[in-house]
Amino acid sequence: MKLHVGCAMWTHVAWQGRELPHPLPPRDRLRAYARWCNAVEGNTTFYATPSVETVRSWAEQTAADFRFLLKLPRPITHERRLADVAEPLRAFLTAIEPLGPRTHALWVQLPPSFTPGDLDALAGFLRRLPGRYRYAVEVRHRAFFEDPHWEQRLEQVLGEVGAEWVTFDTTVLYETPPSTDMEREAWMKKPRLPRRQRALTDQPIVRYIGRDDEELTVAGWQPWLDTVVGWLREGRSPTVFIHTPDNDAALTLARRFHADVRARLPEVEPLPEAIPAAPPTLF
């Protein structure tokens, strides 16, 4: 059994000199992160398609079973809304080729304005995608969560191509009023949607956002422990990404979530031994 865990990024100022060595050249930052986690969200690809050389360096810094969840570029999902996207999609797929099996899934994150009325566009887009990749779709319109008809229709569209429904769980974030500046910012930006714990494929994906208080984050993920353990016992291979509004403790929290799952299910393969940054010296 193998559980993959990770964060929203592989470099973060608060980790430097604490969990990860500092300074680190860009070509070594992902390598250092991969000693702590075995998956990462590829949020940067939403803003710009990377060069082949950059992606090749990502592959060189990670093991073959490391998982990237790569977000499709914004022109595809938000600007052109899945229509007339052959050119930017081709450029993106060419750029990520060096990752090979590390591309765990291509992440189709859709805006809140993507409604049930747009499902035909999604279905047509997914059918045109090359079969060599897995796909995962994230929706944010409340109708998909509150109306059983549209929930089932979306599941049908995804099921036709074997795509997963990405869960973005913000329920803990919104349980009580924000207490930090970053939590207040997250309240303005993050979707407020019901928790969804249903897997459509053998490789479910969860994005969990907690609080800047580590213990509140841990308390909030307790329902996910039962779900993830159940998936593993069913033979599924989940990937769980741990976020907090400031992400300062996300690296250690991701490993803590993995450890909590292993405490219930010791058969789960351990993560690599973390290599913390060397303590400062006097000289």
Tab-separated table of C-alpha atoms in Angstrom:
chain	number	residue	atom	x	y	z
A	1	MET	CA	0.000	0.000	0.000
A	2	LYS	CA	1.310	3.430	-0.910
A	3	LEU	CA	-0.139	6.782	0.081
A	4	HIS	CA	1.094	9.893	-1.684
A	5	VAL	CA	1.061	13.199	0.184
A	6	GLY	CA	2.228	16.651	-0.740
A	7	CYS	CA	1.774	20.412	-0.690
A	8	ALA	CA	0.675	23.169	-3.022
A	9	MET	CA	4.280	24.027	-3.916
A	10	TRP	CA	7.800	22.688	-3.439
A	11	THR	CA	9.425	25.918	-2.349
A	12	HIS	CA	8.215	28.323	0.332
A	13	VAL	CA	10.095	31.021	2.228
A	14	ALA	CA	9.113	29.700	5.666
A	15	TRP	CA	10.629	26.277	4.889
A	16	GLN	CA	14.042	27.674	3.971
A	17	GLY	CA	16.631	27.031	6.620
A	18	ARG	CA	14.089	25.104	8.702
A	19	GLU	CA	12.810	22.052	6.818
A	20	LEU	CA	14.801	22.688	3.641
A	21	PRO	CA	18.417	23.844	3.321
A	22	HIS	CA	19.037	27.476	2.502
A	23	PRO	CA	20.293	28.718	0.159
A	24	LEU	CA	19.448	26.181	-2.522
A	25	PRO	CA	19.874	26.659	-6.272
A	26	PRO	CA	16.627	26.304	-8.228
A	27	ARG	CA	17.712	22.954	-9.689
A	28	ASP	CA	17.935	21.435	-6.190
A	29	ARG	CA	14.789	22.799	-4.529
A	30	LEU	CA	12.408	20.134	-5.774
A	31	ARG	CA	14.951	17.434	-4.920
A	32	ALA	CA	15.044	18.654	-1.314
A	33	TYR	CA	11.238	18.828	-1.125
A	34	ALA	CA	10.992	15.266	-2.463
A	35	ARG	CA	12.820	14.043	0.646
A	36	TRP	CA	9.773	15.156	2.636
A	37	CYS	CA	6.818	14.417	0.342
A	38	ASN	CA	6.158	12.141	-2.627
A	39	ALA	CA	3.676	14.358	-4.504
A	40	VAL	CA	3.171	18.029	-5.349
A	41	GLU	CA	0.546	20.229	-6.948
A	42	GLY	CA	1.700	21.852	-10.167
A	43	ASN	CA	-0.070	25.167	-9.702
A	44	THR	CA	2.562	27.149	-11.618
A	45	THR	CA	1.544	25.551	-14.917
A	46	PHE	CA	-1.794	27.367	-14.645
A	47	TYR	CA	-0.010	30.697	-15.124
A	48	ALA	CA	2.560	29.709	-17.762
A	49	THR	CA	3.550	26.639	-19.717
A	50	PRO	CA	7.090	25.725	-18.601
A	51	SER	CA	9.930	25.064	-21.015
A	52	VAL	CA	10.913	21.499	-21.815
A	53	GLU	CA	14.260	22.157	-20.125
A	54	THR	CA	12.551	23.223	-16.911
A	55	VAL	CA	10.336	20.140	-16.891
A	56	ARG	CA	13.339	17.939	-17.603
A	57	SER	CA	14.972	19.327	-14.454
A	58	TRP	CA	11.831	18.397	-12.475
A	59	ALA	CA	12.153	14.829	-13.698
A	60	GLU	CA	15.849	14.716	-12.810
A	61	GLN	CA	15.110	15.787	-9.229
A	62	THR	CA	12.403	13.225	-8.485
A	63	ALA	CA	11.954	9.461	-8.406
A	64	ALA	CA	9.891	7.770	-11.103
A	65	ASP	CA	6.985	7.196	-8.680
A	66	PHE	CA	6.833	10.821	-7.509
A	67	ARG	CA	3.442	12.336	-8.408
A	68	PHE	CA	2.784	15.673	-10.081
A	69	LEU	CA	-0.802	16.920	-10.307
A	70	LEU	CA	-0.359	19.397	-13.160
A	71	LYS	CA	-2.933	22.138	-13.618
A	72	LEU	CA	-3.891	22.896	-17.209
A	73	PRO	CA	-2.982	26.448	-18.273
A	74	ARG	CA	-5.441	29.259	-17.657
A	75	PRO	CA	-6.048	29.982	-21.370
A	76	ILE	CA	-7.491	26.465	-21.741
A	77	THR	CA	-9.781	26.322	-18.713
A	78	HIS	CA	-10.638	29.922	-17.843
A	79	GLU	CA	-10.093	32.113	-20.902
A	80	ARG	CA	-11.229	29.838	-23.742
A	81	ARG	CA	-13.371	27.665	-21.444
A	82	LEU	CA	-12.279	24.400	-23.100
A	83	ALA	CA	-13.160	25.555	-26.642
A	84	ASP	CA	-10.667	26.013	-29.510
A	85	VAL	CA	-7.750	24.982	-27.297
A	86	ALA	CA	-5.826	22.600	-29.576
A	87	GLU	CA	-2.799	24.886	-29.865
A	88	PRO	CA	-2.202	25.723	-26.165
A	89	LEU	CA	-2.994	22.124	-25.201
A	90	ARG	CA	-0.481	20.770	-27.700
A	91	ALA	CA	2.203	23.138	-26.413
A	92	PHE	CA	1.498	22.115	-22.823
A	93	LEU	CA	1.570	18.374	-23.541
A	94	THR	CA	4.836	18.752	-25.434
A	95	ALA	CA	6.401	20.660	-22.526
A	96	ILE	CA	5.528	18.054	-19.878
A	97	GLU	CA	6.700	15.004	-21.832
A	98	PRO	CA	9.986	14.672	-19.866
A	99	LEU	CA	8.060	13.905	-16.674
A	100	GLY	CA	6.854	10.591	-18.064
A	101	PRO	CA	5.035	8.567	-15.379
A	102	ARG	CA	5.555	11.334	-12.810
A	103	THR	CA	2.591	13.137	-14.366
A	104	HIS	CA	0.055	11.476	-12.139
A	105	ALA	CA	-2.881	13.388	-13.593
A	106	LEU	CA	-3.669	16.481	-15.602
A	107	TRP	CA	-5.795	18.761	-13.465
A	108	VAL	CA	-8.722	20.517	-15.109
A	109	GLN	CA	-9.626	23.180	-12.560
A	110	LEU	CA	-12.777	25.000	-13.666
A	111	PRO	CA	-13.935	28.431	-12.452
A	112	PRO	CA	-17.052	28.988	-10.316
A	113	SER	CA	-18.757	30.361	-13.435
A	114	PHE	CA	-18.557	26.893	-15.019
A	115	THR	CA	-22.135	25.714	-14.496
A	116	PRO	CA	-24.097	22.536	-15.196
A	117	GLY	CA	-25.040	24.142	-18.493
A	118	ASP	CA	-21.392	23.821	-19.545
A	119	LEU	CA	-21.157	20.065	-18.989
A	120	ASP	CA	-21.429	19.264	-22.699
A	121	ALA	CA	-18.332	21.377	-23.321
A	122	LEU	CA	-16.484	19.472	-20.598
A	123	ALA	CA	-17.599	16.108	-21.977
A	124	GLY	CA	-16.435	17.002	-25.489
A	125	PHE	CA	-13.121	18.330	-24.206
A	126	LEU	CA	-12.385	15.226	-22.140
A	127	ARG	CA	-13.204	12.913	-25.054
A	128	ARG	CA	-10.665	14.712	-27.252
A	129	LEU	CA	-7.799	14.386	-24.778
A	130	PRO	CA	-5.038	11.826	-25.424
A	131	GLY	CA	-5.515	8.542	-23.604
A	132	ARG	CA	-1.975	8.303	-22.260
A	133	TYR	CA	-2.735	10.529	-19.258
A	134	ARG	CA	-5.055	10.380	-16.300
A	135	TYR	CA	-7.376	13.349	-15.825
A	136	ALA	CA	-8.836	14.969	-12.737
A	137	VAL	CA	-11.499	17.668	-12.755
A	138	GLU	CA	-12.206	20.237	-10.055
A	139	VAL	CA	-15.496	22.154	-10.136
A	140	ARG	CA	-16.581	25.004	-7.888
A	141	HIS	CA	-20.184	25.745	-8.816
A	142	ARG	CA	-22.445	24.853	-5.889
A	143	ALA	CA	-25.038	23.098	-8.058
A	144	PHE	CA	-22.663	20.159	-8.558
A	145	PHE	CA	-22.614	19.643	-4.778
A	146	GLU	CA	-26.177	20.538	-3.817
A	147	ASP	CA	-28.298	19.189	-6.679
A	148	PRO	CA	-28.172	15.357	-6.926
A	149	HIS	CA	-29.135	15.496	-10.603
A	150	TRP	CA	-26.129	17.605	-11.569
A	151	GLU	CA	-23.820	15.703	-9.247
A	152	GLN	CA	-24.774	12.461	-10.977
A	153	ARG	CA	-24.508	14.018	-14.412
A	154	LEU	CA	-20.980	15.255	-13.683
A	155	GLU	CA	-20.019	11.821	-12.352
A	156	GLN	CA	-21.350	10.315	-15.575
A	157	VAL	CA	-19.281	12.699	-17.727
A	158	LEU	CA	-16.149	11.913	-15.726
A	159	GLY	CA	-16.850	8.190	-15.636
A	160	GLU	CA	-17.075	7.976	-19.429
A	161	VAL	CA	-13.364	8.812	-19.682
A	162	GLY	CA	-12.160	7.449	-16.336
A	163	ALA	CA	-11.490	10.897	-14.876
A	164	GLU	CA	-11.460	11.657	-11.158
A	165	TRP	CA	-13.400	14.385	-9.344
A	166	VAL	CA	-10.844	16.384	-7.322
A	167	THR	CA	-12.081	17.183	-3.826
A	168	PHE	CA	-11.116	20.593	-2.431
A	169	ASP	CA	-12.145	20.483	1.220
A	170	THR	CA	-12.423	23.931	2.832
A	171	THR	CA	-14.959	23.047	5.518
A	172	VAL	CA	-12.476	23.409	8.388
A	173	LEU	CA	-11.316	26.781	7.101
A	174	TYR	CA	-14.877	28.106	7.349
A	175	GLU	CA	-15.919	26.436	10.607
A	176	THR	CA	-14.957	29.451	12.704
A	177	PRO	CA	-14.066	33.056	11.829
A	178	PRO	CA	-10.522	33.695	10.605
A	179	SER	CA	-7.891	34.537	13.205
A	180	THR	CA	-4.886	35.483	11.026
A	181	ASP	CA	-4.362	37.762	8.056
A	182	MET	CA	-3.746	34.775	5.774
A	183	GLU	CA	-6.946	33.102	6.961
A	184	ARG	CA	-8.863	36.285	6.229
A	185	GLU	CA	-7.369	36.345	2.740
A	186	ALA	CA	-8.278	32.677	2.242
A	187	TRP	CA	-11.867	33.439	3.255
A	188	MET	CA	-12.012	35.941	0.398
A	189	LYS	CA	-10.541	33.601	-2.218
A	190	LYS	CA	-11.311	29.950	-1.435
A	191	PRO	CA	-14.582	28.255	-2.390
A	192	ARG	CA	-17.028	27.427	0.395
A	193	LEU	CA	-18.378	24.039	-0.643
A	194	PRO	CA	-19.636	20.885	1.098
A	195	ARG	CA	-17.090	18.187	1.877
A	196	ARG	CA	-17.175	15.400	-0.717
A	197	GLN	CA	-15.573	12.030	0.106
A	198	ARG	CA	-16.550	9.851	-2.837
A	199	ALA	CA	-13.915	8.371	-5.179
A	200	LEU	CA	-14.715	7.706	-8.832
A	201	THR	CA	-11.469	5.927	-9.751
A	202	ASP	CA	-8.770	3.806	-8.148
A	203	GLN	CA	-6.606	6.924	-7.661
A	204	PRO	CA	-8.642	9.560	-5.783
A	205	ILE	CA	-7.229	13.035	-5.166
A	206	VAL	CA	-7.932	15.224	-2.114
A	207	ARG	CA	-6.938	18.845	-1.584
A	208	TYR	CA	-7.454	19.670	2.087
A	209	ILE	CA	-7.048	23.179	3.483
A	210	GLY	CA	-6.886	23.605	7.233
A	211	ARG	CA	-6.039	26.553	9.477
A	212	ASP	CA	-2.873	28.361	10.462
A	213	ASP	CA	-3.260	26.692	13.861
A	214	GLU	CA	-1.668	23.273	13.308
A	215	GLU	CA	-3.830	21.464	15.843
A	216	LEU	CA	-7.022	22.803	14.277
A	217	THR	CA	-5.748	21.507	10.938
A	218	VAL	CA	-5.078	18.072	12.403
A	219	ALA	CA	-8.434	17.956	14.161
A	220	GLY	CA	-10.146	18.907	10.918
A	221	TRP	CA	-8.631	16.099	8.872
A	222	GLN	CA	-9.873	13.318	11.160
A	223	PRO	CA	-12.787	12.417	8.815
A	224	TRP	CA	-10.279	11.983	6.006
A	225	LEU	CA	-8.288	9.403	7.937
A	226	ASP	CA	-11.197	6.950	7.854
A	227	THR	CA	-11.838	7.680	4.187
A	228	VAL	CA	-8.206	7.310	3.097
A	229	VAL	CA	-7.704	4.140	5.132
A	230	GLY	CA	-10.855	2.738	3.541
A	231	TRP	CA	-9.605	3.587	0.065
A	232	LEU	CA	-6.274	1.914	0.729
A	233	ARG	CA	-7.975	-1.225	2.020
A	234	GLU	CA	-10.060	-1.285	-1.171
A	235	GLY	CA	-6.871	-1.303	-3.241
A	236	ARG	CA	-7.062	2.349	-4.256
A	237	SER	CA	-4.000	4.613	-4.393
A	238	PRO	CA	-4.948	8.061	-3.046
A	239	THR	CA	-3.028	11.316	-3.192
A	240	VAL	CA	-3.678	13.885	-0.453
A	241	PHE	CA	-2.436	17.473	-0.552
A	242	ILE	CA	-2.301	19.423	2.708
A	243	HIS	CA	-2.737	23.203	2.630
A	244	THR	CA	-2.986	25.879	5.280
A	245	PRO	CA	-3.655	29.557	4.554
A	246	ASP	CA	-0.006	30.492	5.173
A	247	ASN	CA	1.414	27.028	4.281
A	248	ASP	CA	4.244	27.591	6.772
A	249	ALA	CA	3.770	24.168	8.392
A	250	ALA	CA	2.408	22.369	5.323
A	251	LEU	CA	5.498	20.203	4.801
A	252	THR	CA	5.479	18.776	8.297
A	253	LEU	CA	1.687	18.529	8.318
A	254	ALA	CA	1.698	16.463	5.117
A	255	ARG	CA	4.070	14.001	6.748
A	256	ARG	CA	1.968	14.038	9.902
A	257	PHE	CA	-1.133	13.118	7.895
A	258	HIS	CA	0.798	10.238	6.337
A	259	ALA	CA	1.944	9.122	9.787
A	260	ASP	CA	-1.629	9.266	11.115
A	261	VAL	CA	-2.761	6.977	8.289
A	262	ARG	CA	0.122	4.563	8.941
A	263	ALA	CA	-0.778	4.480	12.636
A	264	ARG	CA	-4.101	2.981	11.583
A	265	LEU	CA	-2.741	0.949	8.684
A	266	PRO	CA	0.908	-0.046	9.279
A	267	GLU	CA	1.063	-1.816	5.922
A	268	VAL	CA	1.295	1.565	4.191
A	269	GLU	CA	4.770	2.114	2.786
A	270	PRO	CA	6.707	4.756	4.777
A	271	LEU	CA	7.830	8.022	3.271
A	272	PRO	CA	11.524	8.647	2.609
A	273	GLU	CA	13.408	9.759	5.691
A	274	ALA	CA	13.177	13.540	5.860
A	275	ILE	CA	16.467	15.430	5.811
A	276	PRO	CA	15.948	18.669	7.753
A	277	ALA	CA	18.087	21.707	7.132
A	278	ALA	CA	21.351	21.684	9.010
A	279	PRO	CA	21.228	23.753	12.216
A	280	PRO	CA	23.044	27.080	12.042
A	281	THR	CA	26.619	27.128	13.294
A	282	LEU	CA	28.596	29.855	15.036
A	283	PHE	CA	31.241	29.999	12.306
